[in-house]
PDB file of C-alpha atoms in Angstrom:
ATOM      1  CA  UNK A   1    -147.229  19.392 -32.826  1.00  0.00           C
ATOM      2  CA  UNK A   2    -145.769  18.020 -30.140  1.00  0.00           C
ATOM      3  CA  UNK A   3    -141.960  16.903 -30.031  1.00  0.00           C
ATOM      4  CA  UNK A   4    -142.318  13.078 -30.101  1.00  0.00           C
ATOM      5  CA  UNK A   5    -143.888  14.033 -33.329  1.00  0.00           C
ATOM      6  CA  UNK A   6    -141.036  15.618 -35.192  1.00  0.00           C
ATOM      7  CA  UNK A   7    -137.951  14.033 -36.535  1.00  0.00           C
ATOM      8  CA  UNK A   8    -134.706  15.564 -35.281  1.00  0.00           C
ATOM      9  CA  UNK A   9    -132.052  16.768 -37.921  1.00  0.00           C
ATOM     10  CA  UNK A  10    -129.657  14.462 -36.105  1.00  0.00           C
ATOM     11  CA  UNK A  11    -131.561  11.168 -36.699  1.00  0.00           C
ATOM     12  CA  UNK A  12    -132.343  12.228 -40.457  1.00  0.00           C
ATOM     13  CA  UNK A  13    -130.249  10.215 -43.426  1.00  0.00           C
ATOM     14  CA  UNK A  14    -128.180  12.444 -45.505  1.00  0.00           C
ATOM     15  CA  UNK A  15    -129.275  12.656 -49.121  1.00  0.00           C
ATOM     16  CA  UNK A  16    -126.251  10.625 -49.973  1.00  0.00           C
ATOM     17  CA  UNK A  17    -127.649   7.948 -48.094  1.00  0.00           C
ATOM     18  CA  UNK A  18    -130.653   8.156 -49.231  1.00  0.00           C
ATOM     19  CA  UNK A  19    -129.379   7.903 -52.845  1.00  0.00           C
ATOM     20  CA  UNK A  20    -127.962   4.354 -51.779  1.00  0.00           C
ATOM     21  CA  UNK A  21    -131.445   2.887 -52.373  1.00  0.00           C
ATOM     22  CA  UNK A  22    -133.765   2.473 -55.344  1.00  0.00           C
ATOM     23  CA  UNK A  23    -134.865   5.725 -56.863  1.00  0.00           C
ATOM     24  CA  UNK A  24    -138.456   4.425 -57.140  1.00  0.00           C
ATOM     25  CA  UNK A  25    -140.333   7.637 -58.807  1.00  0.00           C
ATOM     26  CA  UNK A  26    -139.652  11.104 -59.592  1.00  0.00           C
ATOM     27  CA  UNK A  27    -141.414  14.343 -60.576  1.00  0.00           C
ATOM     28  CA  UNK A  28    -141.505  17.585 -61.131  1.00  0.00           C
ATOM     29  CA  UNK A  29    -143.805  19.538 -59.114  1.00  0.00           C
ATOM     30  CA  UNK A  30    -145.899  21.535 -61.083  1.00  0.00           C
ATOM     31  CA  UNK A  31    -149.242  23.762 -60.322  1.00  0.00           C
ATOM     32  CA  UNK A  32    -152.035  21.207 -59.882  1.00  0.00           C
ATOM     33  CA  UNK A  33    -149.919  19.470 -56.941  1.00  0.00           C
ATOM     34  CA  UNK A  34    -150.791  22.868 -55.279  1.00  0.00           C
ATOM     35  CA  UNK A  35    -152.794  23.627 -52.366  1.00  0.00           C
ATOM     36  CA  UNK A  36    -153.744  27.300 -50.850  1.00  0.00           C
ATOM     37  CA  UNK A  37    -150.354  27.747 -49.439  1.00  0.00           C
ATOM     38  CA  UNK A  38    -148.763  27.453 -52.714  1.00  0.00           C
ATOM     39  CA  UNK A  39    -146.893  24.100 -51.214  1.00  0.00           C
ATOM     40  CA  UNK A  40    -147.326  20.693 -52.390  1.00  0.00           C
ATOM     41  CA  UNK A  41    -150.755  19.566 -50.884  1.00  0.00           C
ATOM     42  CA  UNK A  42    -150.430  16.676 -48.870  1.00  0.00           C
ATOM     43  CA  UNK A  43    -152.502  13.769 -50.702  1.00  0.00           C
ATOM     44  CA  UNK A  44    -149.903  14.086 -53.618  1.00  0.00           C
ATOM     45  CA  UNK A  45    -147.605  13.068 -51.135  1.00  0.00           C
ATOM     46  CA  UNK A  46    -149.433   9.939 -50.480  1.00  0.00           C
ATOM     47  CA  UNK A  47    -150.148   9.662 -54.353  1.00  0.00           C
ATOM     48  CA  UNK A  48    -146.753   9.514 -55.020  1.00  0.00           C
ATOM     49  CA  UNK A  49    -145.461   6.820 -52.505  1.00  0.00           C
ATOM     50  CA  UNK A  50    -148.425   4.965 -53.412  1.00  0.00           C
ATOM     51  CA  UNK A  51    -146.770   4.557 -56.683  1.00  0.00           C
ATOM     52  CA  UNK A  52    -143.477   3.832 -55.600  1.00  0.00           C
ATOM     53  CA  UNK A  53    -145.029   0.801 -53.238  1.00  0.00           C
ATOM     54  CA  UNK A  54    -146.064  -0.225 -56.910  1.00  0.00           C
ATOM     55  CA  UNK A  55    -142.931   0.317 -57.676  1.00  0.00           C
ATOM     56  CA  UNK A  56    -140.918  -1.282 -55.037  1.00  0.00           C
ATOM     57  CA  UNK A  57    -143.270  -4.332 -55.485  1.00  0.00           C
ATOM     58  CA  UNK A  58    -142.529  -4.318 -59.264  1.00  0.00           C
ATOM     59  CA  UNK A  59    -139.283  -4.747 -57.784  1.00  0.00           C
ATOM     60  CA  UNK A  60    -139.779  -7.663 -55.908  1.00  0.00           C
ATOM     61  CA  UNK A  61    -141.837  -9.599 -58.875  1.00  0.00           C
ATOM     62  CA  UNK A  62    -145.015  -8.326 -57.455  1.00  0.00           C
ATOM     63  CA  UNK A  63    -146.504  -6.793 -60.440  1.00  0.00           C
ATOM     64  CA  UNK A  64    -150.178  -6.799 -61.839  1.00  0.00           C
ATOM     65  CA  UNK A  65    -149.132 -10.333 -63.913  1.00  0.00           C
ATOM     66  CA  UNK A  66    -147.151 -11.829 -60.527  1.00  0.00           C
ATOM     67  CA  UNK A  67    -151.113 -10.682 -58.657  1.00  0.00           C
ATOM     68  CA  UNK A  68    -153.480 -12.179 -61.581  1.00  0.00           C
ATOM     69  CA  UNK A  69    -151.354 -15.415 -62.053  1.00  0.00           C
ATOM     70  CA  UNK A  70    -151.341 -16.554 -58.410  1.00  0.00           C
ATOM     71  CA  UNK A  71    -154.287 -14.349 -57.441  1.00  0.00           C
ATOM     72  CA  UNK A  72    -152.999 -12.632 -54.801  1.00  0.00           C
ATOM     73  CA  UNK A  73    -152.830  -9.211 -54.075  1.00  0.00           C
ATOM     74  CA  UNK A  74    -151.541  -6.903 -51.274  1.00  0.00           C
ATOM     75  CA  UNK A  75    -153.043  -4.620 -48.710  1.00  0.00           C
ATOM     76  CA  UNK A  76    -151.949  -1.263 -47.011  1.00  0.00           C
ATOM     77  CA  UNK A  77    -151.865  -1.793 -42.730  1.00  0.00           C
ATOM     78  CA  UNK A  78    -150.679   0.950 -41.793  1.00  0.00           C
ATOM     79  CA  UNK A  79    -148.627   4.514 -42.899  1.00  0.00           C
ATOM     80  CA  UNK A  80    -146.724   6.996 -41.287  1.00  0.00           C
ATOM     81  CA  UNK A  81    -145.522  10.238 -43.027  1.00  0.00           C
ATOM     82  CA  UNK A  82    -143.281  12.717 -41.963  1.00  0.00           C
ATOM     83  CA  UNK A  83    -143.549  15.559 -43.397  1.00  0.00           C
ATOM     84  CA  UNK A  84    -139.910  17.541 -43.096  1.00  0.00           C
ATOM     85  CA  UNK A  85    -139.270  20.108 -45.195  1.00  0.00           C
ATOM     86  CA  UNK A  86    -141.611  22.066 -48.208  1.00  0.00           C
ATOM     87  CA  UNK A  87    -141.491  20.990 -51.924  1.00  0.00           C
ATOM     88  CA  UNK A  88    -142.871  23.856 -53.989  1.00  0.00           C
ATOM     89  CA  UNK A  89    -143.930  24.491 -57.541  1.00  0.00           C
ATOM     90  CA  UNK A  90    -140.866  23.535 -59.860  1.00  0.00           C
ATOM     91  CA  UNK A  91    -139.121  21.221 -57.412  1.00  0.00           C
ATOM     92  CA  UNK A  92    -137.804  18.009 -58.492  1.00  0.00           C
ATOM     93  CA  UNK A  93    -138.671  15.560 -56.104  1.00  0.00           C
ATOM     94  CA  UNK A  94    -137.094  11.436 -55.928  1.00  0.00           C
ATOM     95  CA  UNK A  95    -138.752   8.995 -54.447  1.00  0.00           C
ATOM     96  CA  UNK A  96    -136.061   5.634 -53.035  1.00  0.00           C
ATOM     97  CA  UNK A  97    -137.158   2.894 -51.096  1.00  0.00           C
ATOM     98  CA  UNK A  98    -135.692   0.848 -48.442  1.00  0.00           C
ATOM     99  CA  UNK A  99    -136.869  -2.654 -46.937  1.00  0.00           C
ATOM    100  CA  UNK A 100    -136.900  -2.626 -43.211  1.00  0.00           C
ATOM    101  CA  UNK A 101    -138.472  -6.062 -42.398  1.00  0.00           C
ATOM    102  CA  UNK A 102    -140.136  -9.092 -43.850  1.00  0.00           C
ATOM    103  CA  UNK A 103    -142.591 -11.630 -41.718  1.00  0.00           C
ATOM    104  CA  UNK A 104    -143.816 -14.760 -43.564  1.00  0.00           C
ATOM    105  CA  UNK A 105    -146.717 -12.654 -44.068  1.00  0.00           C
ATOM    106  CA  UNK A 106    -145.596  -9.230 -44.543  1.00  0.00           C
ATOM    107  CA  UNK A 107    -143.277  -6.625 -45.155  1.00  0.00           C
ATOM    108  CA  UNK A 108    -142.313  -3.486 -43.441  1.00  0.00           C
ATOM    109  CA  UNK A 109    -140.786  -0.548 -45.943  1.00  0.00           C
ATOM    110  CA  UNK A 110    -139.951   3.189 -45.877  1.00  0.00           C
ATOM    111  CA  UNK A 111    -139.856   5.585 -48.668  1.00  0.00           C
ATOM    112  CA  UNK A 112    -137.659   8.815 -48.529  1.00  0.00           C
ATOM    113  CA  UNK A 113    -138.486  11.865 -50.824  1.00  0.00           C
ATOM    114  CA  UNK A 114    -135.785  13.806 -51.678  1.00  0.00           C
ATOM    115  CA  UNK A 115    -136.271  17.414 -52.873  1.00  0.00           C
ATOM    116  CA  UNK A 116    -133.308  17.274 -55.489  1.00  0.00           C
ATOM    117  CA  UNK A 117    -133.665  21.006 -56.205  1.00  0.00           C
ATOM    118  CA  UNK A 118    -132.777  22.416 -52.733  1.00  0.00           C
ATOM    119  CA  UNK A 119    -131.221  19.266 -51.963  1.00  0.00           C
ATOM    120  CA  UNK A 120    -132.374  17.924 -49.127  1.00  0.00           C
ATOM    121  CA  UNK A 121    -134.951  15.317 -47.353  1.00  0.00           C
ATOM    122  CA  UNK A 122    -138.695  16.786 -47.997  1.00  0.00           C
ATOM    123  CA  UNK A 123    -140.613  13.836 -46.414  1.00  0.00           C
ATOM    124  CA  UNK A 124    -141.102  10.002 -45.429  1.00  0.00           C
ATOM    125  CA  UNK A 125    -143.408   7.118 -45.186  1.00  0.00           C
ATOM    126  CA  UNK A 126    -143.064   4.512 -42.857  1.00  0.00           C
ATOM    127  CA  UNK A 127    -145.374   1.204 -43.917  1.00  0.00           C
ATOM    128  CA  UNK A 128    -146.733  -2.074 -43.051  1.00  0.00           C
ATOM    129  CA  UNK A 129    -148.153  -4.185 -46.325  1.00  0.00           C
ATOM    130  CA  UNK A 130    -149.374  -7.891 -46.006  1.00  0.00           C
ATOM    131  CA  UNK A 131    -149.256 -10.462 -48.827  1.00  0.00           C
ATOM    132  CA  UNK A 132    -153.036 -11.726 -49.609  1.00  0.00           C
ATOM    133  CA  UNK A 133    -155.035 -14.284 -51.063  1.00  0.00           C
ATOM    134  CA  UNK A 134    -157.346 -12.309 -53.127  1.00  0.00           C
ATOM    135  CA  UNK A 135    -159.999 -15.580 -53.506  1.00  0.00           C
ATOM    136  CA  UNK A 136    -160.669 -15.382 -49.857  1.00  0.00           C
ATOM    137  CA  UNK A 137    -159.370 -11.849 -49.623  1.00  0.00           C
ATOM    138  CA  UNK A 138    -157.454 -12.854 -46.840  1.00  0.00           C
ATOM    139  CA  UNK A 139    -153.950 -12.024 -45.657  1.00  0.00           C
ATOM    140  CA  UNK A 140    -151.955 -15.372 -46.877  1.00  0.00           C
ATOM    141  CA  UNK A 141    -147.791 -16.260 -46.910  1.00  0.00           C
ATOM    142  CA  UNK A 142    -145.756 -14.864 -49.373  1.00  0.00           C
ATOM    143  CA  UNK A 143    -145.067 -17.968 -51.804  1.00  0.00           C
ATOM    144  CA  UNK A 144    -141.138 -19.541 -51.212  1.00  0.00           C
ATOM    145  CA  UNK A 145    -139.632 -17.697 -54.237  1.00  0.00           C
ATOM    146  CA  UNK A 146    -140.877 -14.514 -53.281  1.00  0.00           C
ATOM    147  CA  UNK A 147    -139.789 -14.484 -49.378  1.00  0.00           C
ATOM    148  CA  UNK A 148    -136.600 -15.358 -50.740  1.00  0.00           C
ATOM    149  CA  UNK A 149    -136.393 -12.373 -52.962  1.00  0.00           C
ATOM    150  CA  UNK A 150    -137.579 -10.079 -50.288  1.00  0.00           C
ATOM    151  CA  UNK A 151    -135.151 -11.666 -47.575  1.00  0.00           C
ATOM    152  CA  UNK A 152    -132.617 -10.880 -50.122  1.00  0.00           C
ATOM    153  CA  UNK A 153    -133.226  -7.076 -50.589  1.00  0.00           C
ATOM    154  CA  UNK A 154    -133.557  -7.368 -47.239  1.00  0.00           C
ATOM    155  CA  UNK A 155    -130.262  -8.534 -46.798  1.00  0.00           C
ATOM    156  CA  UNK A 156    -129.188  -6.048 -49.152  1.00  0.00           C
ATOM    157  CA  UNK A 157    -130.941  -3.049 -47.523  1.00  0.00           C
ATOM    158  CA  UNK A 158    -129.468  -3.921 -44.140  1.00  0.00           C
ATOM    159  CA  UNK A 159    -125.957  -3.705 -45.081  1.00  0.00           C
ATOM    160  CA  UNK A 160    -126.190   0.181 -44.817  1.00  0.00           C
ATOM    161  CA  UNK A 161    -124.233   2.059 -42.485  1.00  0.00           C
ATOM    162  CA  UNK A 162    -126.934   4.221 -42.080  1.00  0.00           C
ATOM    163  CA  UNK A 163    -130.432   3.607 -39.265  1.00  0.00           C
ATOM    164  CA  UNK A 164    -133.741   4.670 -40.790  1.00  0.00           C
ATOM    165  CA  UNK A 165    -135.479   6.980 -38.485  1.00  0.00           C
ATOM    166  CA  UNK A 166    -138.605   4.582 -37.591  1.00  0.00           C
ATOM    167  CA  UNK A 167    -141.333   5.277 -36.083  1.00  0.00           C
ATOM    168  CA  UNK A 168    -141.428   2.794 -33.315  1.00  0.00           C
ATOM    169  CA  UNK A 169    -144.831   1.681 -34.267  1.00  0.00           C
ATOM    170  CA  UNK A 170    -144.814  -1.076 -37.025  1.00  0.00           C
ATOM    171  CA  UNK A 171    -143.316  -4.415 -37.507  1.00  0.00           C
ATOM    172  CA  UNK A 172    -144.002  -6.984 -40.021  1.00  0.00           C
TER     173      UNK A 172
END
């Protein structure tokens, strides 16, 4: 790993912070999140903030009925996890969510897992998701009413005295 690739201490939110935001999911990390290292294996990582995207879209209004009703939909451009610290059989983990963008097409997000156990940050994501039109299955604007409910967690989000540690390579 080279060290472009890690994430200081310095430029990591505290887990106060981090509590500011949504808790979006939580768990407790039993045995079958397990891989040969006796760690959490790292596709339940991305199993978990793919449910608090659901989540954070629930959020918004986005939810299965918001998706069927106006047949829309959204799709995944691009992820980047960090992963910071282990989170080991018996950990509680917490998922929160903060909105770091919005585009007329799409929105830019991160998600923060906290190990509450040893108290401190175990991981983030870092992602790019576009509204669609699922009957051309097509990337489409987010409908009025919804912009103006992201633009105001948006709002809301950037109102912390606190920088997420970004990536550098995603905007919406």
């Amino acid at each position: 790993m080279t060290s472009g690739t890690t994430l200081p201490h310095s430029a990591r939110p505290t887990t106060a912070q981090v509590r500011q935001l949504p808790r979006l999911r939580q768990a407790t990390i039993g045995p079958e999140y397990l891989d040969a290292m006796g760690h959490m294996n790292i596709r339940w990582y991305m199993a978990f903030y793919d449910e608090t995207a659901w989540a954070l879209a629930g959020a918004l209004g986005m939810d299965v009925d918001y998706f069927h009703a106006h047949q829309s939909g959204v799709f995944a451009l691009q992820h980047y996890i960090r992963y910071l610290a282990e989170v080991m059989p018996g950990d509680e983990i917490a998922i929160h969510g903060r909105l770091l963008g919005v585009g007329p097409k799409r929105f830019h997000w991160m998600g923060f897992m906290l190990n509450e156990t040893h108290d401190r940050l175990a991981s983030t994501i870092e992602a790019l998701v576009a509204h669609a039109d699922m009957r051309v299955r097509r990337i489409a604007p987010f409908p009025p009413p919804l912009l103006a409910r992201l633009n105001e967690m948006l709002s809301e989000h950037a109102a912390l005295e606190w920088e997420p540690p970004l990536s550098g390579i995603m905007t919406p």
